[in-house]
Amino acid sequence: MDGYLLLAHDAPSWKEACEYALQALEAAQRLLGEDHLHKFKDMFWSAAITRPYMRAQFAIGYSLWKQEELNQASEYFQLILRMNPGDNQGARYSQVAVLMEMGKNVEALRLISEYSDDPLVHWGYNRALLHFRRKGDDPAGRDYLRRAFRKNEYLPFFLIENLPIPPREYQAVLPGELEEATEYLRIYQKSWQVTPGALAWLKKNRYTL
């Protein structure tokens, strides 16, 4: 299972990554046995034996997302969150990105609210973006931006200048640091780019934050 996941991680294309991840999932299902959804109910991730299964689910969802198979990707991320609401894998971040790319703003905001105590800045900038999608440039939206900026001031610069995202994968992401900003960009840059006027709005207000 882990071998398939390593192959997925190093695959030259997202399509191939998905194929390897599917093989990892099949192997994990064989390990868990029949009726595993019932057998390990409320134990996914907490039981170590289930983790390869959960990692495979995430890898499939992620690779589908990168292939712009958004509906299918969303189904995998939803499944992960149902099986492990504590979300040790961070599937909520990817699911919110998928929902925003699909234009499902209400669903994205609902999921953000379900995990409202999340310490990272992601929800702050996403709330600002989702408000802009609904209301445009208004005082409430600018207030969302200011509050997010106080938590991480690097993000607007990266978004506005469209700087390349460092390829490095971080073992830990700390609030307020540059790594947090680049991690946000990896997940949500496209959501900003596909929102008409959002980057211009951010640029217009950057010096008032």
mmCIF file of C-alpha atoms in Angstrom:
data_model
loop_
_atom_site.group_PDB
_atom_site.id
_atom_site.type_symbol
_atom_site.label_atom_id
_atom_site.label_comp_id
_atom_site.label_asym_id
_atom_site.label_seq_id
_atom_site.Cartn_x
_atom_site.Cartn_y
_atom_site.Cartn_z
ATOM 1 C CA MET A 1 0.000 0.000 0.000
ATOM 2 C CA ASP A 2 2.660 2.484 0.993
ATOM 3 C CA GLY A 3 4.610 1.484 -2.103
ATOM 4 C CA TYR A 4 1.690 2.419 -4.329
ATOM 5 C CA LEU A 5 1.328 5.717 -2.492
ATOM 6 C CA LEU A 6 5.010 6.490 -3.004
ATOM 7 C CA LEU A 7 4.582 5.747 -6.699
ATOM 8 C CA ALA A 8 1.569 8.060 -6.749
ATOM 9 C CA HIS A 9 3.576 10.814 -5.056
ATOM 10 C CA ASP A 10 6.367 10.568 -7.637
ATOM 11 C CA ALA A 11 4.177 9.926 -10.689
ATOM 12 C CA PRO A 12 4.876 12.142 -13.731
ATOM 13 C CA SER A 13 1.197 12.986 -14.213
ATOM 14 C CA TRP A 14 -1.877 13.357 -12.049
ATOM 15 C CA LYS A 15 -3.628 10.667 -14.074
ATOM 16 C CA GLU A 16 -0.908 8.151 -13.248
ATOM 17 C CA ALA A 17 -0.898 9.305 -9.643
ATOM 18 C CA CYS A 18 -4.605 8.559 -9.461
ATOM 19 C CA GLU A 19 -4.101 5.084 -10.912
ATOM 20 C CA TYR A 20 -1.467 4.227 -8.311
ATOM 21 C CA ALA A 21 -3.623 5.657 -5.538
ATOM 22 C CA LEU A 22 -6.528 3.484 -6.657
ATOM 23 C CA GLN A 23 -4.278 0.444 -6.422
ATOM 24 C CA ALA A 24 -3.274 1.537 -2.927
ATOM 25 C CA LEU A 25 -6.947 1.806 -1.995
ATOM 26 C CA GLU A 26 -7.683 -1.686 -3.286
ATOM 27 C CA ALA A 27 -4.788 -3.098 -1.267
ATOM 28 C CA ALA A 28 -5.948 -1.243 1.846
ATOM 29 C CA GLN A 29 -9.482 -2.557 1.430
ATOM 30 C CA ARG A 30 -8.167 -6.107 1.219
ATOM 31 C CA LEU A 31 -6.215 -5.548 4.432
ATOM 32 C CA LEU A 32 -9.234 -4.174 6.294
ATOM 33 C CA GLY A 33 -11.497 -6.943 5.057
ATOM 34 C CA GLU A 34 -15.131 -7.064 4.093
ATOM 35 C CA ASP A 35 -17.578 -4.727 5.766
ATOM 36 C CA HIS A 36 -14.690 -2.473 6.795
ATOM 37 C CA LEU A 37 -16.881 0.643 6.782
ATOM 38 C CA HIS A 38 -18.997 -0.873 9.550
ATOM 39 C CA LYS A 39 -16.155 -2.693 11.289
ATOM 40 C CA PHE A 40 -14.043 0.444 11.746
ATOM 41 C CA LYS A 41 -16.858 2.956 12.147
ATOM 42 C CA ASP A 42 -15.686 5.868 14.329
ATOM 43 C CA MET A 43 -12.165 4.413 14.247
ATOM 44 C CA PHE A 44 -10.880 5.648 10.902
ATOM 45 C CA TRP A 45 -7.459 7.194 11.403
ATOM 46 C CA SER A 46 -7.456 6.561 15.151
ATOM 47 C CA ALA A 47 -6.887 2.872 14.362
ATOM 48 C CA ALA A 48 -3.454 2.741 12.737
ATOM 49 C CA ILE A 49 -4.480 -0.074 10.406
ATOM 50 C CA THR A 50 -6.959 2.281 8.690
ATOM 51 C CA ARG A 51 -4.434 5.005 7.860
ATOM 52 C CA PRO A 52 -3.190 3.599 4.532
ATOM 53 C CA TYR A 53 -6.845 3.406 3.486
ATOM 54 C CA MET A 54 -7.417 7.036 4.456
ATOM 55 C CA ARG A 55 -4.208 8.189 2.775
ATOM 56 C CA ALA A 56 -5.240 6.421 -0.423
ATOM 57 C CA GLN A 57 -8.656 8.107 -0.324
ATOM 58 C CA PHE A 58 -6.974 11.479 0.032
ATOM 59 C CA ALA A 59 -4.475 10.785 -2.758
ATOM 60 C CA ILE A 60 -7.291 9.828 -5.121
ATOM 61 C CA GLY A 61 -9.291 12.931 -4.252
ATOM 62 C CA TYR A 62 -6.264 15.184 -4.630
ATOM 63 C CA SER A 63 -5.228 13.749 -7.995
ATOM 64 C CA LEU A 64 -8.792 14.015 -9.300
ATOM 65 C CA TRP A 65 -8.889 17.640 -8.168
ATOM 66 C CA LYS A 66 -5.681 18.394 -10.043
ATOM 67 C CA GLN A 67 -7.212 16.806 -13.144
ATOM 68 C CA GLU A 68 -10.204 19.150 -12.660
ATOM 69 C CA GLU A 69 -12.534 16.237 -11.988
ATOM 70 C CA LEU A 70 -14.096 18.367 -9.303
ATOM 71 C CA ASN A 71 -17.298 16.465 -8.592
ATOM 72 C CA GLN A 72 -15.453 13.196 -8.103
ATOM 73 C CA ALA A 73 -12.741 14.850 -6.028
ATOM 74 C CA SER A 74 -15.354 16.412 -3.777
ATOM 75 C CA GLU A 75 -16.940 13.008 -3.166
ATOM 76 C CA TYR A 76 -13.646 11.596 -1.899
ATOM 77 C CA PHE A 77 -12.950 14.545 0.382
ATOM 78 C CA GLN A 78 -16.507 14.401 1.721
ATOM 79 C CA LEU A 79 -16.085 10.714 2.468
ATOM 80 C CA ILE A 80 -12.875 11.370 4.396
ATOM 81 C CA LEU A 81 -14.578 14.052 6.479
ATOM 82 C CA ARG A 82 -17.541 11.788 7.226
ATOM 83 C CA MET A 83 -15.276 8.920 8.270
ATOM 84 C CA ASN A 84 -12.977 11.096 10.373
ATOM 85 C CA PRO A 85 -14.591 14.425 11.323
ATOM 86 C CA GLY A 86 -11.458 15.304 13.286
ATOM 87 C CA ASP A 87 -9.760 15.508 9.883
ATOM 88 C CA ASN A 88 -6.178 14.672 10.794
ATOM 89 C CA GLN A 89 -5.334 14.789 7.079
ATOM 90 C CA GLY A 90 -6.547 18.315 6.345
ATOM 91 C CA ALA A 91 -9.123 17.200 3.772
ATOM 92 C CA ARG A 92 -11.246 20.196 4.751
ATOM 93 C CA TYR A 93 -8.776 22.563 3.101
ATOM 94 C CA SER A 94 -8.890 20.736 -0.222
ATOM 95 C CA GLN A 95 -12.656 20.304 -0.062
ATOM 96 C CA VAL A 96 -13.195 24.041 0.452
ATOM 97 C CA ALA A 97 -10.934 24.747 -2.531
ATOM 98 C CA VAL A 98 -12.860 22.300 -4.710
ATOM 99 C CA LEU A 99 -16.181 23.799 -3.650
ATOM 100 C CA MET A 100 -14.972 27.330 -4.393
ATOM 101 C CA GLU A 101 -13.633 26.293 -7.791
ATOM 102 C CA MET A 102 -17.058 24.786 -8.510
ATOM 103 C CA GLY A 103 -18.750 28.015 -7.462
ATOM 104 C CA LYS A 104 -20.466 26.324 -4.515
ATOM 105 C CA ASN A 105 -19.961 29.277 -2.230
ATOM 106 C CA VAL A 106 -22.653 28.433 0.320
ATOM 107 C CA GLU A 107 -21.326 24.904 0.771
ATOM 108 C CA ALA A 108 -17.771 26.222 1.117
ATOM 109 C CA LEU A 109 -18.809 28.722 3.777
ATOM 110 C CA ARG A 110 -20.761 26.040 5.612
ATOM 111 C CA LEU A 111 -17.708 23.784 5.779
ATOM 112 C CA ILE A 112 -15.551 26.680 6.964
ATOM 113 C CA SER A 113 -18.079 27.287 9.744
ATOM 114 C CA GLU A 114 -17.934 23.619 10.777
ATOM 115 C CA TYR A 115 -14.197 24.018 11.379
ATOM 116 C CA SER A 116 -14.325 27.623 12.574
ATOM 117 C CA ASP A 117 -11.699 27.077 15.276
ATOM 118 C CA ASP A 118 -9.004 26.255 12.717
ATOM 119 C CA PRO A 119 -5.837 28.188 13.679
ATOM 120 C CA LEU A 120 -4.488 28.804 10.168
ATOM 121 C CA VAL A 121 -5.186 31.937 8.151
ATOM 122 C CA HIS A 122 -6.881 29.998 5.362
ATOM 123 C CA TRP A 123 -10.409 30.631 6.553
ATOM 124 C CA GLY A 124 -9.772 34.357 6.993
ATOM 125 C CA TYR A 125 -8.780 34.953 3.386
ATOM 126 C CA ASN A 126 -11.418 32.517 2.151
ATOM 127 C CA ARG A 127 -14.153 34.349 4.039
ATOM 128 C CA ALA A 128 -12.967 37.570 2.405
ATOM 129 C CA LEU A 129 -13.029 35.977 -1.043
ATOM 130 C CA LEU A 130 -16.441 34.389 -0.531
ATOM 131 C CA HIS A 131 -17.856 37.699 0.711
ATOM 132 C CA PHE A 132 -16.445 39.470 -2.350
ATOM 133 C CA ARG A 133 -18.128 36.913 -4.588
ATOM 134 C CA ARG A 134 -21.473 37.733 -3.005
ATOM 135 C CA LYS A 135 -21.237 41.461 -2.294
ATOM 136 C CA GLY A 136 -18.310 42.878 -4.241
ATOM 137 C CA ASP A 137 -16.141 45.637 -2.765
ATOM 138 C CA ASP A 138 -17.900 46.749 0.398
ATOM 139 C CA PRO A 139 -16.803 47.677 3.945
ATOM 140 C CA ALA A 140 -17.548 44.226 5.361
ATOM 141 C CA GLY A 141 -15.379 42.564 2.730
ATOM 142 C CA ARG A 142 -12.532 44.966 3.399
ATOM 143 C CA ASP A 143 -12.865 44.214 7.104
ATOM 144 C CA TYR A 144 -12.497 40.484 6.379
ATOM 145 C CA LEU A 145 -9.348 41.307 4.428
ATOM 146 C CA ARG A 146 -7.888 43.430 7.222
ATOM 147 C CA ARG A 147 -8.464 40.734 9.808
ATOM 148 C CA ALA A 148 -6.867 38.106 7.589
ATOM 149 C CA PHE A 149 -3.921 40.389 6.800
ATOM 150 C CA ARG A 150 -3.194 40.841 10.502
ATOM 151 C CA LYS A 151 -2.744 37.066 10.738
ATOM 152 C CA ASN A 152 -0.541 36.731 7.647
ATOM 153 C CA GLU A 153 0.770 39.721 5.701
ATOM 154 C CA TYR A 154 2.681 37.720 3.080
ATOM 155 C CA LEU A 155 -0.327 36.403 1.214
ATOM 156 C CA PRO A 156 -1.550 39.500 -0.660
ATOM 157 C CA PHE A 157 1.905 40.102 -2.118
ATOM 158 C CA PHE A 158 2.147 36.560 -3.464
ATOM 159 C CA LEU A 159 -1.370 36.639 -4.880
ATOM 160 C CA ILE A 160 -1.110 40.048 -6.515
ATOM 161 C CA GLU A 161 2.329 39.541 -8.016
ATOM 162 C CA ASN A 162 1.503 35.976 -9.119
ATOM 163 C CA LEU A 163 4.863 34.811 -7.826
ATOM 164 C CA PRO A 164 5.883 31.186 -8.376
ATOM 165 C CA ILE A 165 5.031 28.952 -5.462
ATOM 166 C CA PRO A 166 8.049 27.208 -3.927
ATOM 167 C CA PRO A 167 7.836 23.477 -4.693
ATOM 168 C CA ARG A 168 8.867 22.482 -1.202
ATOM 169 C CA GLU A 169 6.433 20.493 0.917
ATOM 170 C CA TYR A 170 6.415 21.512 4.572
ATOM 171 C CA GLN A 171 6.291 19.089 7.480
ATOM 172 C CA ALA A 172 4.710 21.788 9.630
ATOM 173 C CA VAL A 173 2.927 25.041 8.838
ATOM 174 C CA LEU A 174 2.977 27.739 11.515
ATOM 175 C CA PRO A 175 0.409 30.564 11.652
ATOM 176 C CA GLY A 176 1.704 33.910 10.422
ATOM 177 C CA GLU A 177 4.788 32.520 8.702
ATOM 178 C CA LEU A 178 5.805 32.548 5.040
ATOM 179 C CA GLU A 179 5.222 28.790 4.865
ATOM 180 C CA GLU A 180 1.585 29.335 5.792
ATOM 181 C CA ALA A 181 1.201 31.799 2.929
ATOM 182 C CA THR A 182 2.756 29.490 0.351
ATOM 183 C CA GLU A 183 0.685 26.560 1.607
ATOM 184 C CA TYR A 184 -2.445 28.677 1.175
ATOM 185 C CA LEU A 185 -1.396 29.551 -2.355
ATOM 186 C CA ARG A 186 -0.932 25.901 -3.282
ATOM 187 C CA ILE A 187 -4.497 25.217 -2.298
ATOM 188 C CA TYR A 188 -6.440 28.391 -3.067
ATOM 189 C CA GLN A 189 -4.604 30.436 -5.688
ATOM 190 C CA LYS A 190 -6.898 29.171 -8.432
ATOM 191 C CA SER A 191 -9.988 30.118 -6.427
ATOM 192 C CA TRP A 192 -8.800 33.724 -6.486
ATOM 193 C CA GLN A 193 -7.798 33.574 -10.132
ATOM 194 C CA VAL A 194 -11.188 32.278 -11.304
ATOM 195 C CA THR A 195 -13.096 34.940 -9.350
ATOM 196 C CA PRO A 196 -13.641 37.960 -11.642
ATOM 197 C CA GLY A 197 -12.207 41.120 -10.099
ATOM 198 C CA ALA A 198 -10.898 39.451 -6.934
ATOM 199 C CA LEU A 199 -7.194 40.074 -7.518
ATOM 200 C CA ALA A 200 -7.860 43.653 -8.646
ATOM 201 C CA TRP A 201 -9.889 44.161 -5.466
ATOM 202 C CA LEU A 202 -7.051 42.796 -3.359
ATOM 203 C CA LYS A 203 -4.531 45.017 -5.159
ATOM 204 C CA LYS A 204 -6.727 48.079 -4.742
ATOM 205 C CA ASN A 205 -7.012 47.550 -0.995
ATOM 206 C CA ARG A 206 -3.557 46.190 -0.187
ATOM 207 C CA TYR A 207 -2.213 49.475 1.189
ATOM 208 C CA THR A 208 -5.209 50.025 3.454
ATOM 209 C CA LEU A 209 -4.919 46.658 5.181
#
